[in-house]
CSV table of C-alpha atoms in Angstrom, one decimal:
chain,number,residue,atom,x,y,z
A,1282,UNK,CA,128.9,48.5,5.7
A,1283,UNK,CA,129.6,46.5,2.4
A,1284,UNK,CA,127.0,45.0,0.1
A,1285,UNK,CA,128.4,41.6,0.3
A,1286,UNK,CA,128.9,39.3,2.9
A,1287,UNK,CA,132.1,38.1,3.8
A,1288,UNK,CA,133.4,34.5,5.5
A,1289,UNK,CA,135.0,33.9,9.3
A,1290,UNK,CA,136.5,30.5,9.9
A,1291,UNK,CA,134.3,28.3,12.0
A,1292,UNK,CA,135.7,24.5,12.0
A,1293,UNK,CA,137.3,22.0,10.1
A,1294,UNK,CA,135.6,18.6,9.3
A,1295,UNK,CA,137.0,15.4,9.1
A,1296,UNK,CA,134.9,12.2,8.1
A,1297,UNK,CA,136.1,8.7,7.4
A,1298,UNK,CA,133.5,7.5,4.7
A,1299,UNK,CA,132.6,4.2,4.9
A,1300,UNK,CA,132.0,1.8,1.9
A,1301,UNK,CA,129.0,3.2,-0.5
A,1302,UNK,CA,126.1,1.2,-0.4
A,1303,UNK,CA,124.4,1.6,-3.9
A,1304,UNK,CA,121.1,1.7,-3.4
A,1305,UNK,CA,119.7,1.8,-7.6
A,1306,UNK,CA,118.0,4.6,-9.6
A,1307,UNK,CA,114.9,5.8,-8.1
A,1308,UNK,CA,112.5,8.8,-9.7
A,1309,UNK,CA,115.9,10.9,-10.0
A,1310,UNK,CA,116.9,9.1,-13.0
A,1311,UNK,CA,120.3,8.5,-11.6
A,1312,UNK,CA,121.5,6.2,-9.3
A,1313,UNK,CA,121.6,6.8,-5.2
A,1314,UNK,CA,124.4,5.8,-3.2
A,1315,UNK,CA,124.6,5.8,0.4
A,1316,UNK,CA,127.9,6.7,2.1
A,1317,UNK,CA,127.5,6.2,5.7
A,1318,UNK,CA,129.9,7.4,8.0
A,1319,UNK,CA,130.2,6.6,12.2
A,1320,UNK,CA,134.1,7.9,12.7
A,1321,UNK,CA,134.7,12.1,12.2
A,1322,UNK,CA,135.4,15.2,14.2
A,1323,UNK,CA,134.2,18.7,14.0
A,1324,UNK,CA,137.3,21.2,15.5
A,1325,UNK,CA,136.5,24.9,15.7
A,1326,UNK,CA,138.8,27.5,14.8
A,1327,UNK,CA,140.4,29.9,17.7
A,1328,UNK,CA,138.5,32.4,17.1
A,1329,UNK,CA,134.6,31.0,16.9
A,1330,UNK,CA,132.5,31.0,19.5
A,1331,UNK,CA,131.1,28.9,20.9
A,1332,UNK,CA,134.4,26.9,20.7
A,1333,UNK,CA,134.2,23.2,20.8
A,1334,UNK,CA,135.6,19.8,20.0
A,1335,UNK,CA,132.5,17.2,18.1
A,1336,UNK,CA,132.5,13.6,17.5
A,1337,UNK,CA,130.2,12.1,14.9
A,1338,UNK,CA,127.7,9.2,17.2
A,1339,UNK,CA,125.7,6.5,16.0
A,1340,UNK,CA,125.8,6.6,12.2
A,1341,UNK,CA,125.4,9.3,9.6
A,1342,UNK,CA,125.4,9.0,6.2
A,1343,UNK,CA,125.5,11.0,3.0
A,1344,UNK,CA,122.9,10.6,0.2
A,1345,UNK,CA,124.3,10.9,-3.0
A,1346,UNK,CA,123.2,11.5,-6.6
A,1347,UNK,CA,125.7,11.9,-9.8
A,1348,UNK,CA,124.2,14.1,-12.1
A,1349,UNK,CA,122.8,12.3,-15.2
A,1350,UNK,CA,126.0,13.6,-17.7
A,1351,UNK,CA,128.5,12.4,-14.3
A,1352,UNK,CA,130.0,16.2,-13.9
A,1353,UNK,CA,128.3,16.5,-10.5
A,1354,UNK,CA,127.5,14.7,-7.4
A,1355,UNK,CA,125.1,16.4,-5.0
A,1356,UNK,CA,125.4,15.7,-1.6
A,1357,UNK,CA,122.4,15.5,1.2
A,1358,UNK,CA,124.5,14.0,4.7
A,1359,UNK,CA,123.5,14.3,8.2
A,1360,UNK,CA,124.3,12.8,11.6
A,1361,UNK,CA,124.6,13.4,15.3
A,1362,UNK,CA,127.8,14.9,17.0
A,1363,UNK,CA,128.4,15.1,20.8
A,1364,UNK,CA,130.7,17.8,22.0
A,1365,UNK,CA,134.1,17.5,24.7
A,1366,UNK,CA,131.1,18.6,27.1
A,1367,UNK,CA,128.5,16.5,26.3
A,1368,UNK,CA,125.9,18.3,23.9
A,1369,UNK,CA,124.1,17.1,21.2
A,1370,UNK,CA,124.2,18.3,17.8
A,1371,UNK,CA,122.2,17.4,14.9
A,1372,UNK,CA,124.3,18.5,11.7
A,1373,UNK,CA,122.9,18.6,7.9
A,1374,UNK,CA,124.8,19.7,4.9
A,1375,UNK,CA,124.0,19.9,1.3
A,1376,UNK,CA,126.2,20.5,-1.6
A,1377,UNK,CA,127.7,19.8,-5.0
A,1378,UNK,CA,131.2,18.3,-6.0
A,1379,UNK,CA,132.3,18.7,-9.1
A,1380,UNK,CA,133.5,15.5,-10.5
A,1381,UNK,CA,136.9,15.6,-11.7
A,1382,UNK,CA,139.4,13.3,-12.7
A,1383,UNK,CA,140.9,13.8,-9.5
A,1384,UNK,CA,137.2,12.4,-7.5
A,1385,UNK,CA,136.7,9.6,-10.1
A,1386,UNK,CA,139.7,8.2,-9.0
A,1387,UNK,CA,138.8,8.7,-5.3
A,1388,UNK,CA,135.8,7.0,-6.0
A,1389,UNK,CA,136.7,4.6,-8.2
A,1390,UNK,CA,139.2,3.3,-5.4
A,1391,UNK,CA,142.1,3.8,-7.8
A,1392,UNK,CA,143.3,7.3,-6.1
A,1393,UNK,CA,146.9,7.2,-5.0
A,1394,UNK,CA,147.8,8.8,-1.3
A,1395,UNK,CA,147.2,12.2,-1.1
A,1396,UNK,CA,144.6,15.0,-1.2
A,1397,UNK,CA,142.3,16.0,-4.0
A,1398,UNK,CA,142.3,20.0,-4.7
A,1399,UNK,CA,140.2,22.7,-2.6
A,1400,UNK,CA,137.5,24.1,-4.7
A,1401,UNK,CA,135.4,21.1,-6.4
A,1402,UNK,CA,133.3,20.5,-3.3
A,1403,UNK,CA,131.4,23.0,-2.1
A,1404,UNK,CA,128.3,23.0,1.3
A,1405,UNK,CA,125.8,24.1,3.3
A,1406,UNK,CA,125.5,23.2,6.6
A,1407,UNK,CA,122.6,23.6,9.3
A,1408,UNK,CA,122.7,22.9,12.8
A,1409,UNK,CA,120.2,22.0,15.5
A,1410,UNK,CA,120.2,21.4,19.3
A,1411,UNK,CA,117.9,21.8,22.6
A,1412,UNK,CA,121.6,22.4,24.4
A,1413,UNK,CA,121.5,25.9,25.1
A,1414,UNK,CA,125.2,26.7,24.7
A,1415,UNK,CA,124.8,25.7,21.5
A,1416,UNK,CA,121.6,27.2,20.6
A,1417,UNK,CA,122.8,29.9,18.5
A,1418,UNK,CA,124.3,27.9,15.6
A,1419,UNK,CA,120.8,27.1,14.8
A,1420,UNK,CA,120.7,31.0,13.6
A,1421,UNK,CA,124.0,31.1,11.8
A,1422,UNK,CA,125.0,30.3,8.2
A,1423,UNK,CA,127.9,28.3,7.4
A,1424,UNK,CA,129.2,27.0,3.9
A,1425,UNK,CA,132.2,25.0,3.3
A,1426,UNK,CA,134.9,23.6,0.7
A,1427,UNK,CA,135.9,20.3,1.0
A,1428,UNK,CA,138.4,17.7,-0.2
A,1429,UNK,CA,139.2,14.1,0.1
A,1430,UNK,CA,142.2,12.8,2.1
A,1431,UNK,CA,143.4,8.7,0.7
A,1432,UNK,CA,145.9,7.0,2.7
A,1433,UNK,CA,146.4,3.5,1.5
A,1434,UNK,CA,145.0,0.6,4.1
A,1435,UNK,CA,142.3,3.1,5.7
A,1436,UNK,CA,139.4,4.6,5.2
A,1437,UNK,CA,139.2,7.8,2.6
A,1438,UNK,CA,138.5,10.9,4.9
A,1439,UNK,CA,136.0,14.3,3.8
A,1440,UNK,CA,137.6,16.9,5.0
A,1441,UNK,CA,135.7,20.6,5.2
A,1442,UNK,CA,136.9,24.0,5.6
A,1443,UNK,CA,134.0,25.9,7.1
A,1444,UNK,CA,133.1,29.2,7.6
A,1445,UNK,CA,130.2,31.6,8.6
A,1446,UNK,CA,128.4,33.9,6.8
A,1447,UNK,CA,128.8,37.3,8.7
A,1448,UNK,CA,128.3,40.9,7.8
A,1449,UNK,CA,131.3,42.5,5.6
């Protein structure tokens, strides 16, 4: 059995952000902004179980905080998502991006179509549920990488690349 654990594809993520609302500084000593989000699916990979198709309901959103010297943003988001059978799922996830010039421009609205690199966002998500079938995700661990997707004339898109934590 080996001393460190190793990662299984779960799901991929994809989110359309809506427009930030900038909330102010607050006790942090840097500014919050709100990205909230009502439009995103949550695929799983072939070989997770349980498998299952997710759409975001209602509204979630993603509180955010840039690091006082603007290298990081850390990332608190959570929302609802109903599976292709009709179970609810409660999803949080916490991370970090590291801010390159790559997500300035991305968040300065200046970005020009494509796909920032893998790598500079990294999460944690958590799952909860009273649907049975889907109990068992409460139990797992699952961290992601992430990117943003820009397509001129819609909405920027978070996508994640998740796996679980498992035994190596």
């Amino acid at each position: 059995m080996a001393e460190f654990p190793a990662l299984k594809p779960a799901f991929t993520i994809k989110i359309e952000l809506d427009a930030p609302l900038a909330v102010g500084t607050g006790v942090r000593q840097t500014s919050l902004q709100i990205i909230p989000f009502t439009k995103g699916v949550f695929k799983t990979e072939e070989s997770f179980d349980p498998a299952f198709e997710a759409q975001v309901v209602g509204t979630g959103n993603d509180y955010i905080h840039v690091d006082p010297d603007g290298k990081h943003m850390r990332l608190n988001a959570n929302g609802v998502l109903k599976t292709q059978d009709g179970a609810l799922l409660y999803v949080n996830y916490t991370g970090v991006i590291t801010i390159t010039e790559a997500e300035q421009k991305v968040l300065g609205g200046t970005a020009e179509e494509g796909s920032t690199p893998w790598g500079n966002s990294f999460t944690h998500l958590t799952f909860e549920t009273g649907d049975e079938r889907y109990k068992d995700l409460e139990n797992r661990v699952f961290v992601s990488k992430g990117r943003f997707n820009v397509q001129k004339g819609k909405p920027t898109v978070v996508e994640y690349r998740v796996s679980q934590v498992v035994q190596g």
